[in-house]
Amino acid sequence: MRDTTIIKDIELQPYISSDDLAGKAKALLAQQKGSWELLSKGYKSLESIEVKNFEFEHFKIKVQFNPGRIVSSSAKVDPKSIKERKCFLCPDNLPGDQKGILYKDDYILLCNPFPIFNEHFTIPKTGHVPQEIKSSLPAMLELSRDLSRYYTVFYNGPKCGASAPDHLHFQAGDKGFMPIDSEYCGIRESLGRKIISCNDLQVFAIDRYLGKFFSFESSDSEAIVKAFNSFYNIFSATSPNTGEEPMMNILSFYEDAKWHVLVFPRAKHRPSYFFMEGDDNILLSPASVDMGGVLITPLEKDFNKITRENIVDIFRQVTLQDETFGTIAEKLARLYS
Ligand SMILES: [Zn+2]
């Protein structure tokens, strides 16, 4: 890695409000907005985005018209296309003005130049290794605790939203931006059920939310990792592509001295609308942020025409069917009974 890629403390100092990683990240963003043109343009264009809300009982879904996301939403992520492009997360390929914060010698925290959030970061591993959650969940948990003052951390599986499936990375965005950040407890109580309560660990199956998910709560990260691994193995066994990571998006936030890890198992990456021709087409590629309640439409035509029925149908298509979800919940619960 070029040593100029890591930002110096002295460059961050004028912007620092707190000395934890969250405070440093916030400072990095302020520094980079002033020194990296692509980033300041990205945030400028964020000022003109449009948002509309769809109210459901117990939660809402926001739709964000964000033209800056066209590259990501329509990205070719097949192995051939990936092989032919230069990896944009490898430290040696970063633009000269892009600086990052080294995290535990293993990850580098960077500002995302195509933001969805008011503050949006990408946190790739320093080395070029594939996107893979099983071995990296412990790191994700630590990261979400260290960023917890301001940010929620998220993970997109290599086949369901990661635009660099060949390079391990997480993302982080300001807390409160996704409706689920503030709605989670209400959703859990109204639309979910507790399936595991064991010492310090609680697991919930939230099966009446639009995007069904499992949530793992504990102050003990090892208990979460162990339960997640059990979930992973059960979910893998239901998926036809053995050997590949089963599709999922994950949100993690640390609050009241415990982790809250929300795992959205996916049935498919892109809904049928993505592939339709003419008026029926909606260019929308759901990933973690969409699962958290913010659907991103990079094209204005889609933002204007998307209906409540489309939204319900999109979630129905990309998340697990009731029966599969229920079976996974049952098998997981049985391991702890
Ligand atoms: Zn890379």
XYZ file of N, CA, C and O in Angstrom, residues 188-288:
404
model
N -39.729 -5.665 15.866
C -39.458 -6.934 16.558
C -40.647 -7.343 17.430
O -41.071 -8.494 17.438
N -41.214 -6.370 18.161
C -42.331 -6.674 19.060
C -43.614 -6.990 18.290
O -44.366 -7.881 18.664
N -43.861 -6.231 17.227
C -45.147 -6.357 16.539
C -45.143 -7.401 15.430
O -46.177 -7.985 15.121
N -43.994 -7.601 14.797
C -43.987 -8.415 13.586
C -43.080 -9.636 13.691
O -42.868 -10.350 12.714
N -42.533 -9.859 14.890
C -41.604 -10.975 15.045
C -41.925 -11.835 16.243
O -42.891 -11.592 16.961
N -41.103 -12.867 16.424
C -41.253 -13.733 17.596
C -39.874 -14.179 18.043
O -38.949 -14.327 17.224
N -39.769 -14.371 19.366
C -38.474 -14.804 19.899
C -38.346 -16.302 19.680
O -39.246 -17.060 20.030
N -37.246 -16.738 19.086
C -37.084 -18.179 18.873
C -35.985 -18.770 19.749
O -35.942 -19.968 19.960
N -35.074 -17.916 20.241
C -34.015 -18.424 21.131
C -33.802 -17.423 22.259
O -33.728 -16.209 22.020
N -33.732 -17.942 23.487
C -33.316 -17.115 24.606
C -32.406 -17.996 25.441
O -32.853 -18.960 26.057
N -31.116 -17.719 25.407
C -30.148 -18.625 26.021
C -29.033 -17.785 26.625
O -28.296 -17.136 25.891
N -28.940 -17.770 27.931
C -28.005 -16.890 28.637
C -28.183 -15.458 28.129
O -29.255 -14.896 28.215
N -27.102 -14.969 27.523
C -27.103 -13.576 27.101
C -27.589 -13.407 25.647
O -27.602 -12.311 25.106
N -27.969 -14.497 25.009
C -28.303 -14.442 23.583
C -29.807 -14.522 23.348
O -30.486 -15.364 23.935
N -30.293 -13.627 22.498
C -31.687 -13.734 22.062
C -31.728 -13.669 20.540
O -31.033 -12.855 19.928
N -32.535 -14.552 19.983
C -32.687 -14.549 18.528
C -34.173 -14.427 18.199
O -35.016 -15.086 18.826
N -34.464 -13.562 17.254
C -35.856 -13.321 16.856
C -36.028 -13.647 15.371
O -35.123 -13.423 14.573
N -37.207 -14.177 15.044
C -37.573 -14.380 13.641
C -38.630 -13.334 13.326
O -39.713 -13.340 13.908
N -38.274 -12.419 12.436
C -39.198 -11.325 12.124
C -39.843 -11.696 10.793
O -39.332 -11.378 9.721
N -40.961 -12.414 10.880
C -41.496 -12.987 9.645
C -42.695 -12.241 9.078
O -43.227 -12.627 8.048
N -43.109 -11.161 9.747
C -44.238 -10.420 9.178
C -43.834 -9.015 8.712
O -44.680 -8.176 8.439
N -42.525 -8.774 8.637
C -41.997 -7.546 8.038
C -41.915 -7.803 6.527
O -41.882 -8.959 6.102
N -41.859 -6.752 5.713
C -41.800 -6.967 4.261
C -40.612 -7.829 3.864
O -40.746 -8.763 3.091
N -39.448 -7.500 4.412
C -38.266 -8.325 4.145
C -37.977 -9.156 5.387
O -37.378 -8.664 6.328
N -38.413 -10.393 5.371
C -38.265 -11.248 6.563
C -36.798 -11.329 6.984
O -35.918 -11.460 6.132
N -36.551 -11.269 8.288
C -35.158 -11.379 8.744
C -35.055 -12.028 10.112
O -36.045 -12.164 10.830
N -33.835 -12.451 10.433
C -33.517 -12.945 11.774
C -32.690 -11.882 12.468
O -31.838 -11.253 11.843
N -32.941 -11.667 13.763
C -32.065 -10.752 14.485
C -31.425 -11.467 15.656
O -32.054 -12.282 16.331
N -30.153 -11.183 15.832
C -29.343 -11.788 16.887
C -28.933 -10.659 17.835
O -28.326 -9.693 17.406
N -29.245 -10.812 19.120
C -28.899 -9.776 20.090
C -28.101 -10.391 21.231
O -28.510 -11.403 21.802
N -27.000 -9.755 21.564
C -26.207 -10.220 22.707
C -25.120 -9.205 23.022
O -24.709 -8.430 22.161
N -24.638 -9.225 24.268
C -23.461 -8.431 24.597
C -22.201 -9.273 24.407
O -21.089 -8.797 24.595
N -22.409 -10.543 24.045
C -21.291 -11.464 23.870
C -21.136 -11.763 22.369
O -21.962 -12.464 21.780
N -20.087 -11.211 21.769
C -19.960 -11.356 20.314
C -19.778 -12.824 19.918
O -20.238 -13.255 18.863
N -19.121 -13.597 20.781
C -18.920 -15.012 20.435
C -20.236 -15.783 20.373
O -20.411 -16.681 19.554
N -21.163 -15.408 21.243
C -22.480 -16.065 21.231
C -23.207 -15.758 19.921
O -23.880 -16.619 19.343
N -23.041 -14.526 19.438
C -23.673 -14.159 18.162
C -23.025 -14.921 17.010
O -23.701 -15.483 16.148
N -21.696 -14.976 17.014
C -20.979 -15.663 15.934
C -21.389 -17.135 15.887
O -21.666 -17.688 14.810
N -21.500 -17.753 17.060
C -21.848 -19.171 17.112
C -23.274 -19.401 16.566
O -23.502 -20.289 15.748
N -24.207 -18.566 17.008
C -25.593 -18.721 16.548
C -25.696 -18.410 15.056
O -26.418 -19.082 14.307
N -24.946 -17.409 14.620
C -24.958 -17.062 13.194
C -24.426 -18.227 12.361
O -24.983 -18.557 11.313
N -23.347 -18.848 12.830
C -22.783 -19.984 12.089
C -23.788 -21.125 11.968
O -23.869 -21.779 10.930
N -24.557 -21.345 13.034
C -25.602 -22.370 12.967
C -26.644 -21.983 11.921
O -27.062 -22.808 11.095
N -27.057 -20.732 11.981
C -28.007 -20.238 10.977
C -27.453 -20.443 9.567
O -28.133 -20.928 8.663
N -26.182 -20.064 9.389
C -25.525 -20.137 8.080
C -25.574 -21.567 7.526
O -25.900 -21.792 6.360
N -25.248 -22.526 8.403
C -25.221 -23.915 7.943
C -26.612 -24.410 7.561
O -26.782 -25.112 6.563
N -27.606 -24.021 8.358
C -28.988 -24.432 8.065
C -29.456 -23.790 6.752
O -30.028 -24.437 5.882
N -29.173 -22.505 6.615
C -29.586 -21.776 5.414
C -28.875 -22.335 4.174
O -29.499 -22.541 3.128
N -27.572 -22.590 4.304
C -26.793 -23.175 3.183
C -27.434 -24.449 2.666
O -27.493 -24.673 1.461
N -27.892 -25.266 3.610
C -28.439 -26.568 3.227
C -29.739 -26.421 2.426
O -30.117 -27.320 1.688
N -30.439 -25.271 2.557
C -31.679 -25.076 1.801
C -31.400 -24.516 0.406
O -32.289 -24.429 -0.422
N -30.145 -24.049 0.204
C -29.862 -23.356 -1.054
C -29.286 -24.331 -2.083
O -28.485 -25.196 -1.743
N -29.695 -24.202 -3.340
C -29.281 -25.163 -4.361
C -27.798 -25.070 -4.724
O -27.204 -26.049 -5.145
N -27.203 -23.871 -4.569
C -25.808 -23.705 -5.003
C -24.835 -24.071 -3.882
O -24.283 -23.203 -3.229
N -24.651 -25.330 -3.685
C -23.776 -25.734 -2.587
C -22.348 -25.270 -2.854
O -21.896 -25.239 -3.999
N -21.688 -24.904 -1.792
C -20.315 -24.423 -1.940
C -20.238 -22.917 -2.055
O -19.200 -22.324 -1.824
N -21.363 -22.272 -2.418
C -21.363 -20.811 -2.500
C -21.998 -20.236 -1.250
O -22.823 -20.886 -0.624
N -21.644 -19.024 -0.918
C -22.273 -18.385 0.233
C -23.761 -18.182 -0.057
O -24.117 -17.612 -1.088
N -24.647 -18.631 0.841
C -26.069 -18.384 0.600
C -26.328 -16.867 0.649
O -25.655 -16.145 1.376
N -27.275 -16.409 -0.152
C -27.456 -14.964 -0.298
C -28.035 -14.316 0.956
O -29.055 -14.769 1.474
N -27.368 -13.258 1.399
C -27.898 -12.515 2.551
C -27.330 -11.104 2.606
O -26.258 -10.825 2.064
N -28.097 -10.233 3.253
C -27.645 -8.889 3.595
C -27.685 -8.784 5.117
O -28.557 -9.376 5.753
N -26.752 -8.060 5.678
C -26.665 -7.972 7.141
C -26.490 -6.520 7.583
O -25.686 -5.780 7.002
N -27.255 -6.137 8.599
C -27.065 -4.835 9.239
C -26.631 -5.096 10.672
O -27.181 -5.982 11.324
N -25.665 -4.350 11.161
C -25.240 -4.536 12.547
C -25.101 -3.185 13.237
O -24.470 -2.270 12.707
N -25.736 -3.066 14.399
C -25.508 -1.869 15.210
C -25.361 -2.268 16.666
O -25.861 -3.304 17.110
N -24.611 -1.447 17.397
C -24.288 -1.737 18.787
C -24.939 -0.645 19.623
O -24.641 0.535 19.439
N -25.836 -1.063 20.487
C -26.580 -0.077 21.286
C -26.904 -0.687 22.634
O -27.149 -1.888 22.734
N -26.967 0.132 23.680
C -27.237 -0.349 25.036
C -26.320 -1.522 25.383
O -26.765 -2.541 25.925
N -25.066 -1.390 25.044
C -24.029 -2.376 25.375
C -24.273 -3.754 24.783
O -23.821 -4.768 25.312
N -25.032 -3.823 23.699
C -25.104 -5.105 22.993
C -25.246 -4.936 21.484
O -25.642 -3.878 20.994
N -24.880 -6.027 20.814
C -24.991 -6.027 19.352
C -26.411 -6.383 18.929
O -27.088 -7.191 19.592
N -26.818 -5.799 17.829
C -28.073 -6.143 17.177
C -27.693 -6.457 15.736
O -27.298 -5.548 14.997
N -27.762 -7.736 15.371
C -27.329 -8.141 14.036
C -28.554 -8.648 13.281
O -29.175 -9.643 13.665
N -28.911 -7.930 12.231
C -30.124 -8.238 11.468
C -29.717 -8.919 10.162
O -29.007 -8.328 9.349
N -30.145 -10.162 10.014
C -29.723 -10.955 8.863
C -30.919 -11.203 7.947
O -31.912 -11.808 8.364
N -30.817 -10.725 6.720
C -31.890 -10.867 5.730
C -31.496 -11.936 4.717
O -30.746 -11.643 3.775
N -31.972 -13.172 4.898
C -31.663 -14.188 3.889
C -32.420 -13.857 2.607
O -33.570 -13.418 2.659
N -31.754 -14.066 1.464
C -32.359 -13.657 0.203
C -32.670 -14.852 -0.685
O -31.935 -15.837 -0.707
N -33.769 -14.726 -1.441
C -34.127 -15.758 -2.408
C -33.508 -15.439 -3.762
O -33.106 -16.314 -4.510
N -33.486 -14.139 -4.102
C -32.776 -13.743 -5.315
C -32.271 -12.320 -5.207
O -32.680 -11.570 -4.328
N -31.364 -11.985 -6.123
C -30.717 -10.676 -6.084
C -31.637 -9.606 -6.671
O -31.960 -8.624 -6.035
N -32.058 -9.826 -7.919
C -32.825 -8.796 -8.619
C -34.244 -9.273 -8.891
O -34.448 -10.384 -9.384
N -35.243 -8.434 -8.608
C -36.631 -8.832 -8.866
C -36.924 -8.838 -10.365
O -36.168 -8.281 -11.159
N -38.037 -9.435 -10.743
C -38.370 -9.586 -12.167
C -38.433 -8.232 -12.891
O -38.098 -8.146 -14.070
N -38.835 -7.182 -12.154
C -38.954 -5.845 -12.773
C -37.654 -5.395 -13.425
O -37.640 -4.675 -14.415
N -36.526 -5.811 -12.835
C -35.217 -5.397 -13.333
C -35.015 -5.838 -14.778
O -34.365 -5.153 -15.566
N -35.589 -7.005 -15.119
C -35.341 -7.604 -16.434
C -36.457 -7.329 -17.448
O -36.371 -7.715 -18.597
N -37.523 -6.677 -17.000
C -38.653 -6.444 -17.900
C -38.325 -5.361 -18.917
O -37.465 -4.519 -18.700
N -39.062 -5.399 -20.050
C -38.844 -4.422 -21.109
C -39.908 -3.329 -21.034
O -40.990 -3.551 -20.500
N -39.563 -2.175 -21.558
C -40.545 -1.096 -21.698
C -41.037 -0.563 -20.372
O -40.293 -0.456 -19.410
N -42.343 -0.239 -20.334
C -42.931 0.438 -19.174
C -42.875 -0.390 -17.896
O -42.941 0.164 -16.800
N -42.811 -1.701 -18.039
C -42.825 -2.546 -16.845
C -41.488 -2.565 -16.112
O -41.404 -2.978 -14.968
N -40.438 -2.098 -16.806
C -39.108 -2.173 -16.207
C -38.946 -1.215 -15.016
O -39.361 -0.066 -15.063
N -38.374 -1.731 -13.924
C -37.955 -0.886 -12.802
C -36.519 -1.274 -12.482
O -36.251 -2.420 -12.128
N -35.596 -0.319 -12.636
C -34.203 -0.634 -12.372
C -33.939 -0.493 -10.878
O -33.785 0.610 -10.355
N -33.967 -1.627 -10.205
C -33.804 -1.620 -8.753
C -33.122 -2.928 -8.362
O -33.550 -4.003 -8.768
N -32.022 -2.807 -7.650
C -31.213 -3.966 -7.263
C -31.086 -3.998 -5.742
O -30.153 -3.456 -5.186
N -32.047 -4.607 -5.059
C -32.067 -4.466 -3.601
C -30.845 -5.065 -2.897
O -30.374 -6.148 -3.249
N -30.338 -4.318 -1.930
C -29.241 -4.778 -1.074
C -29.570 -4.340 0.367
O -30.730 -4.052 0.664
N -28.567 -4.293 1.223
C -28.826 -4.024 2.646
C -29.661 -2.772 2.913
O -30.559 -2.779 3.748
